[in-house]
Coordinates of C-alpha atoms and ligand atoms in Angstrom, one line a residue:
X1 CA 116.5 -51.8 -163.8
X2 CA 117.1 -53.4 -167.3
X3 CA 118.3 -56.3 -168.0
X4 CA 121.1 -57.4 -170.8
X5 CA 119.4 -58.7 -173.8
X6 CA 121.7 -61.5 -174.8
X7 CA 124.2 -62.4 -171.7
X8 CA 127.4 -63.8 -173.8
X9 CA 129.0 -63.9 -170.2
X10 CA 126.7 -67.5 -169.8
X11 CA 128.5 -69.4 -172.2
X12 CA 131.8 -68.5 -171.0
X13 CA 131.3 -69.0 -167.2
X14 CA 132.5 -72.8 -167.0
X15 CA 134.5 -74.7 -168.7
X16 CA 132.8 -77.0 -170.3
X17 CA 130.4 -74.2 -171.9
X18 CA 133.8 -72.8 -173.3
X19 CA 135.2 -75.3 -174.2
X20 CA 132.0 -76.6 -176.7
X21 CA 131.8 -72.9 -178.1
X22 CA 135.8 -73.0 -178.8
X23 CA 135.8 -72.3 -182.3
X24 CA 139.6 -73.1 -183.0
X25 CA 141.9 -75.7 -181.1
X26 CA 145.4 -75.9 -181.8
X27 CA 146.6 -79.5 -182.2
X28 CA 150.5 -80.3 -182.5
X29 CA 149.6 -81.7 -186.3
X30 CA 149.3 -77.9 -187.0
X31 CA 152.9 -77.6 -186.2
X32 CA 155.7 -78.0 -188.2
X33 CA 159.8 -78.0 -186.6
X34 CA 161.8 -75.8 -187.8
X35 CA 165.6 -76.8 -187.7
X36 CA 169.1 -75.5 -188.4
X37 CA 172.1 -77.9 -190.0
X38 CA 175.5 -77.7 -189.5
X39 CA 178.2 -80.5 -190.5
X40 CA 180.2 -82.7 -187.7
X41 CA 179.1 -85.3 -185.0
X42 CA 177.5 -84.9 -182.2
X43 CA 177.4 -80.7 -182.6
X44 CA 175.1 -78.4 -181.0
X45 CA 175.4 -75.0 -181.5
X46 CA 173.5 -72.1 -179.3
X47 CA 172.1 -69.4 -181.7
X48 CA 172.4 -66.5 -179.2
X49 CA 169.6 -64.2 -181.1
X50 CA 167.2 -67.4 -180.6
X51 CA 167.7 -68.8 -177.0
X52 CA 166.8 -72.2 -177.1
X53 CA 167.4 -73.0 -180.5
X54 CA 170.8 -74.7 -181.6
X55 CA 172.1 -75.8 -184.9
X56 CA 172.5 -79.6 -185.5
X57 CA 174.5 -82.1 -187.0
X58 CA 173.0 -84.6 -188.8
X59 CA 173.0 -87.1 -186.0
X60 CA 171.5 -84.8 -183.3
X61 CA 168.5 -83.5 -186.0
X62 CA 167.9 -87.4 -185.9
X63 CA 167.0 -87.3 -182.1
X64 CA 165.0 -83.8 -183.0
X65 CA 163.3 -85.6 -185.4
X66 CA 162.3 -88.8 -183.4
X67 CA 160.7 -86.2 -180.6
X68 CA 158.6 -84.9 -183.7
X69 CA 157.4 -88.1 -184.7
X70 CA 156.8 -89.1 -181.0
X71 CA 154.7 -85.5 -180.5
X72 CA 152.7 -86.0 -183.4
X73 CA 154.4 -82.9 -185.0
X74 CA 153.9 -84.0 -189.2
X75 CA 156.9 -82.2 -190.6
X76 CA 160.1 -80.9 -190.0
X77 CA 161.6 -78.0 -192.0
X78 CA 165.3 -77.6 -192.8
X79 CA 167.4 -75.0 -193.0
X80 CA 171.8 -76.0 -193.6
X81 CA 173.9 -73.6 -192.3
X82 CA 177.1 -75.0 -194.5
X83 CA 179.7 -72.5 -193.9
X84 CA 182.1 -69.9 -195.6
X85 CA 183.8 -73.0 -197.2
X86 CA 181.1 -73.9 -199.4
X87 CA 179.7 -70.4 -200.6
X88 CA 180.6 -69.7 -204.0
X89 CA 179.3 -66.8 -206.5
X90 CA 177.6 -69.4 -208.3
X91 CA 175.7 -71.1 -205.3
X92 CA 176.7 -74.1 -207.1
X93 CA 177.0 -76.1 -203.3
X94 CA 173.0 -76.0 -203.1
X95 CA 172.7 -78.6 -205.6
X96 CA 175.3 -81.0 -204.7
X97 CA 174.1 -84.4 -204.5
X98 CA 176.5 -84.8 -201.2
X99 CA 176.0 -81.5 -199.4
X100 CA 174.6 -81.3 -196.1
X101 CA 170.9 -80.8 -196.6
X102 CA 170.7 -83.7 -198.9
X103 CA 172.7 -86.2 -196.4
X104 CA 170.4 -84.9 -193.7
X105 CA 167.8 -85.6 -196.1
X106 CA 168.7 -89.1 -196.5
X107 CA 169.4 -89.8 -193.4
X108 CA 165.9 -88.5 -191.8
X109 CA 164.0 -90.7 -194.6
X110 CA 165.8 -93.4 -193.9
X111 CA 165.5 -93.2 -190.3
X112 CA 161.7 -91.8 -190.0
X113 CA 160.1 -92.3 -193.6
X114 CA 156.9 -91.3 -191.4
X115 CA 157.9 -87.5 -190.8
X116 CA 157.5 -85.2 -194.0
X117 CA 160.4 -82.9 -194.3
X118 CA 160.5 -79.3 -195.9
X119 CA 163.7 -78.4 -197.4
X120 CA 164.2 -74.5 -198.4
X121 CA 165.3 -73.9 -202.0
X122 CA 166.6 -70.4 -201.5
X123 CA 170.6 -69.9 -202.5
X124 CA 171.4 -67.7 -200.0
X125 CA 172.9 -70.3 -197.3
X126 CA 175.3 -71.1 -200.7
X127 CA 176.1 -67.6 -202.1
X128 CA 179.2 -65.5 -201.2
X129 CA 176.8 -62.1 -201.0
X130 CA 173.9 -63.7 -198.8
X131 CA 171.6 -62.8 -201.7
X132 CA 168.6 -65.4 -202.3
X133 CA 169.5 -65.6 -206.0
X134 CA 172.6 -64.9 -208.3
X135 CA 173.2 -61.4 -208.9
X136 CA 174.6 -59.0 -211.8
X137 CA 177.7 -56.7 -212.4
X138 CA 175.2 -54.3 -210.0
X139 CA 174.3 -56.8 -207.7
X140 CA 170.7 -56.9 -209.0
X141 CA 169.7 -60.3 -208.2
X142 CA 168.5 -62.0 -211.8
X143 CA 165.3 -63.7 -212.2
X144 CA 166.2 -66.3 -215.0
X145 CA 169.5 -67.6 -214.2
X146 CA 168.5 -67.1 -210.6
X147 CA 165.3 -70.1 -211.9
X148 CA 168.0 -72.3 -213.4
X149 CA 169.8 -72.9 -209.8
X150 CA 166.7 -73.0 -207.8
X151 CA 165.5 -76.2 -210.6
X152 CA 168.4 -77.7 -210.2
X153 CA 168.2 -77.3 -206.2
X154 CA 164.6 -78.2 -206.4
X155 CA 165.9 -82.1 -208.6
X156 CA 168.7 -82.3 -205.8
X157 CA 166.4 -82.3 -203.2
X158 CA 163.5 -84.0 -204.2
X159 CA 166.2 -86.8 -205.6
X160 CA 167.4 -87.4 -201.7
X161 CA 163.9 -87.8 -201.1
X162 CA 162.4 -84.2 -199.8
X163 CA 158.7 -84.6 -199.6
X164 CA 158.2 -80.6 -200.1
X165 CA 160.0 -78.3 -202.0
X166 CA 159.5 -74.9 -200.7
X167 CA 161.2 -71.9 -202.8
X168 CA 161.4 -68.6 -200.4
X169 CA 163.5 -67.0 -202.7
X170 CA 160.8 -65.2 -204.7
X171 CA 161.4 -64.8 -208.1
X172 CA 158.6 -64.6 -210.5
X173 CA 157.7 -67.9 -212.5
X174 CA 160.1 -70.4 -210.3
X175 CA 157.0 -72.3 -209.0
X176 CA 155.8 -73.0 -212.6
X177 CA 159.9 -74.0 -213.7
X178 CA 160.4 -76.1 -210.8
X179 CA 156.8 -77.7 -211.3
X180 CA 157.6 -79.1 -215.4
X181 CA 161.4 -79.7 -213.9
X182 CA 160.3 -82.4 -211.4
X183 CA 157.3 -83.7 -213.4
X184 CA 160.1 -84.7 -216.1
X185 CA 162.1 -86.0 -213.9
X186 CA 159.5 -88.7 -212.6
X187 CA 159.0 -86.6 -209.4
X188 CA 155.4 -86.2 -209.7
X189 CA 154.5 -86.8 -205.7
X190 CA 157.1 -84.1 -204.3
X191 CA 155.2 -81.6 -203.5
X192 CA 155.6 -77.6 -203.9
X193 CA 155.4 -75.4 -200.7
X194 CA 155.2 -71.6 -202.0
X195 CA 156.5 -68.9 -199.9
X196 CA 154.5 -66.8 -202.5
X197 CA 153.8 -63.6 -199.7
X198 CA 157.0 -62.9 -198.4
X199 CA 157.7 -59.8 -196.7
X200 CA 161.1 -57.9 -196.6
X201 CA 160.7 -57.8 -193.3
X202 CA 163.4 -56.8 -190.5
X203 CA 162.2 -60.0 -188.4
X204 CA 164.5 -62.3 -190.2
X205 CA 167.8 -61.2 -188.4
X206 CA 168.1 -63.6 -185.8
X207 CA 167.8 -66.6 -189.0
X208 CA 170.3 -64.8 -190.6
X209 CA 172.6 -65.7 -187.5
X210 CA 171.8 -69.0 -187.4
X211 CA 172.1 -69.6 -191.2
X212 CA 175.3 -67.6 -191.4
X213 CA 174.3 -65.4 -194.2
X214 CA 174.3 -61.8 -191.9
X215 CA 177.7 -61.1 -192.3
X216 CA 178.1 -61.9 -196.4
X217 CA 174.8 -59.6 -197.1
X218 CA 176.2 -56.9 -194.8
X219 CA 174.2 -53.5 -195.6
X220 CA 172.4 -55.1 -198.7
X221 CA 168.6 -55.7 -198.5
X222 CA 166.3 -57.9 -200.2
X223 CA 163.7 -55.4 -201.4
X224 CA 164.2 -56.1 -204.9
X225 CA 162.4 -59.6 -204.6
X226 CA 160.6 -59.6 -201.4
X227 CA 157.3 -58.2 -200.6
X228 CA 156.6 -54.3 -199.1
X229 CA 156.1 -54.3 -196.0
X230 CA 152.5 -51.6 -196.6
X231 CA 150.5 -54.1 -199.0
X232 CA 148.3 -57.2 -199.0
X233 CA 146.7 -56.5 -202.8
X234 CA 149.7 -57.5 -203.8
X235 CA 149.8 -60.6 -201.7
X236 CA 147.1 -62.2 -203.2
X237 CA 148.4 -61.5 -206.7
X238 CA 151.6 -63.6 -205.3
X239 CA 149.6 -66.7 -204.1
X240 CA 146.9 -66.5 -207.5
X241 CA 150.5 -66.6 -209.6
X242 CA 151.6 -69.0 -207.4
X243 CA 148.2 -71.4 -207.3
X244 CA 148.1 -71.4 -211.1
X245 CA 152.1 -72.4 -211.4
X246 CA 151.5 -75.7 -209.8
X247 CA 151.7 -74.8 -205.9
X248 CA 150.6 -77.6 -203.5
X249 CA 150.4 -75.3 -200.8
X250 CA 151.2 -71.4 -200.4
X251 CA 153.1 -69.1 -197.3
X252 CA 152.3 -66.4 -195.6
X253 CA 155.9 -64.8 -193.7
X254 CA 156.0 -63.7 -191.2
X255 CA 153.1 -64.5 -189.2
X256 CA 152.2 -62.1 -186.3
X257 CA 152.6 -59.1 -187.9
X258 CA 150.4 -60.4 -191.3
X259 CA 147.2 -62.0 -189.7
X260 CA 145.2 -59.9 -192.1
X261 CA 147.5 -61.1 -195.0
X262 CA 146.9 -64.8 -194.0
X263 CA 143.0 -64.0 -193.1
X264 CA 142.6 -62.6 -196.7
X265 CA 144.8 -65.4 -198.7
X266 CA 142.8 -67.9 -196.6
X267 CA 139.3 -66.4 -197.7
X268 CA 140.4 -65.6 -201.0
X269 CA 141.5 -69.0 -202.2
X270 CA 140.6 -71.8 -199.7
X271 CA 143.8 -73.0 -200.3
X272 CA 146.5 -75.4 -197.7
X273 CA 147.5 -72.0 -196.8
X274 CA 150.6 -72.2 -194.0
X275 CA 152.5 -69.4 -191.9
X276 CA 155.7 -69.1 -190.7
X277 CA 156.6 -67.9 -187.3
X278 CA 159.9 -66.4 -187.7
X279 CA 163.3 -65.9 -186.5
X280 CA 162.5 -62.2 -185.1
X281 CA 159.0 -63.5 -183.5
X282 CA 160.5 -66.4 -181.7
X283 CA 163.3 -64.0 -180.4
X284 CA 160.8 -61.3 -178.7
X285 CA 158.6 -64.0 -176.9
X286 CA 161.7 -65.6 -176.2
X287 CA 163.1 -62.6 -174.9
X288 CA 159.8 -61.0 -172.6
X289 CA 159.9 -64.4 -171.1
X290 CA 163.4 -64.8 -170.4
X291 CA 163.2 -61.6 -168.3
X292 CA 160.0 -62.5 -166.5
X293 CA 157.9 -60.1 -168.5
X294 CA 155.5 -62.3 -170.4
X295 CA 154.6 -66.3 -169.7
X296 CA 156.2 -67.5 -172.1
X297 CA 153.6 -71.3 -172.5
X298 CA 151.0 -68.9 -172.3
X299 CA 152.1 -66.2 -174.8
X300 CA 152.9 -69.0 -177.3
X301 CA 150.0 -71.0 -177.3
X302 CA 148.0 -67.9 -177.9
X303 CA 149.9 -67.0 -180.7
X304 CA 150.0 -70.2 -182.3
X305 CA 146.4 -70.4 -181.7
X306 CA 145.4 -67.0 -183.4
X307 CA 147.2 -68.1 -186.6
X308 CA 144.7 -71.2 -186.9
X309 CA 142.2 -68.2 -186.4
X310 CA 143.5 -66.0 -188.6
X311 CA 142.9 -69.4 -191.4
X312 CA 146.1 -70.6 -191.6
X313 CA 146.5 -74.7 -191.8
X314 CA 150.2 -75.1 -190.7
X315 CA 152.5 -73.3 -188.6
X316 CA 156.1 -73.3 -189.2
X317 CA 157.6 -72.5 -186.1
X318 CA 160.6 -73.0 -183.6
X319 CA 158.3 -73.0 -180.7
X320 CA 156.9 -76.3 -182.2
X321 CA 158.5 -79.1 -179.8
X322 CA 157.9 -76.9 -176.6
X323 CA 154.5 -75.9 -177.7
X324 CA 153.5 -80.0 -178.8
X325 CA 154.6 -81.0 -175.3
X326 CA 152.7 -78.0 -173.3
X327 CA 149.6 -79.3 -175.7
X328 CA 150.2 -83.2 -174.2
X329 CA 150.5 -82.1 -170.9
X330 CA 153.8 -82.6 -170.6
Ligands
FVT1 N1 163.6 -68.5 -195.7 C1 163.7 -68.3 -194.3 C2 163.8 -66.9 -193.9 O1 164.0 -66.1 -194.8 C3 163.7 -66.4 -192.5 C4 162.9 -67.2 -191.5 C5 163.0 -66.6 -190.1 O2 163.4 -65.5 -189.9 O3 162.7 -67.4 -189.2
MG2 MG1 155.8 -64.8 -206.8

């Protein structure tokens, strides 16, 4: 008979042994809310590709946002869903001093100055084709002009008071643009989330329900400006670009399916380096554990958990309330 040499069964036999060796703990400050916007009073609207999640009028994010504050989540990310009405060629709604995102905006800050908010600064919530930026006679989406609307987004948000800025719409050089643009304009504390490695990935089709932006991009696809699916060299190039343009912080989307992406970005640059959790990964936990297939507080905590493995600082998520509750015991 021979014994094992090392038994790493010891350590894990109680509790309290695990629970010293625990290497990563999620906390609900890793979490940050994601939430949809739509005008009215008192509206709540299901998303039925994301059970669970509903779109908001400004009134009803303010009761979304008071549970964040009360969990302890730091930020809340928003995303409008303004309607046909509002989309124009030209996108031109997105920097409207009076359009939904920037009267939620107020309102939140006025509210709960405490909670950070997030606002996307992406035109495709505002355009008539669903594209991210403003496209040519071939529906090429163009860099340049396509910079000019996200600055001018970028001012209109961080004048309503946005505490981060966070462009998913890559183009190349819009971190840098919208850096000078609000440095001029006095807004040196607003700080610059990067969605620098974003995937074309076929996991954003339940957001493009709750946004409304499915139906106007139809059969069109985004894989002029968003990442392949098949590389992470390329990734890093993203953030490095993305570091030395003046981000605060940089992205990683979507999250499951890119641990190695996040693992590498993290390693590679030590920077705040945040994932998001997205429409299509809410939708299949959501989905396995609406038919009894998976336990759904168990399956989320441990994915939650494996992004602070895999290095990431923040999670965006919509899992974030449930998951800040489950963590309190509640
Ligand atoms: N800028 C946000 C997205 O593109 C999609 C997010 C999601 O699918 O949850
Ligand atoms: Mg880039």
């Amino acid at each position: 008979m021979s014994y094992p040499a090392v038994r790493m069964r010891r350590m894990r036999r109680d509790a309290f042994s695990r629970a010293l060796m625990r290497e990563h703990t999620l906390l609900p400050t890793d979490l940050i809310m994601v939430a949809f916007l739509i005008e009215g009073e008192g509206q709540r609207e299901a998303v039925p590709s994301m059970p669970g999640v509903e779109r908001l009028s400004i009134d009803e994010l303010l009761k979304l946002a008071g549970e964040c504050v009360r969990l302890g989540i730091p930020a809340l990310a928003l995303f409008p869903s303004p309607g046909e009405a509002v989309k124009t060629e030209d996108a031109r709604e997105a920097w409207n001093p009076q359009s939904l995102m920037q009267r939620a905006t107020r309102a939140l800050k006025s509210k709960y100055p405490e909670l950070g908010l997030i606002g996307d600064v992406a035109l495709d919530p505002y355009t008539t084709h669903g594209q991210d930026g403003l496209i040519d006679e071939h529906g090429y989406v163009m860099n340049e002009p396509t910079i000019e609307a996200l600055i001018k987004m970028s001012l209109a948000q961080a004048e309503a008071g946005m505490d981060f800025v966070a462009p998913s719409d890559m183009m190349d050089g819009r971190i840098g643009a919208i850096r000078d643009a609000l440095e001029e304009a006095g807004h040196i504390h607003t700080r610059i989330l990067a969605y620098s490695a974003k995937y074309a990935s076929a996991f954003y089709g339940p957001f493009r329900d709750a946004v409304g932006s499915a139906a106007n991009l139809g059969k069109g696809n985004k894989h002029t400006y968003q990442m392949d699916v098949g590389n992470s060299d390329e990734a890093l190039r993203e953030i490095e670009l993305d570091i030395h343009e003046g981000a605060d912080a940089v992205m990683v989307k979507p999250g499951m399916p890119y641990l190695d992406v996040l693992r590498r970005v993290k390693d590679a640059f030590g920077m705040p380096t945040f994932v998001y959790q997205v429409s299509g990964e809410y939708a299949m936990l959501k989905a396995a554990a609406q038919n009894g297939w998976l336990d759904e507080k168990a399956v989320v905590l441990e994915s939650l958990t494996a992004f602070k493995r895999a290095g990431a600082d923040a999670i965006l998520t919509y899992f974030a309330v449930d998951a800040a509750r489950w963590l309190k015991g509640e």
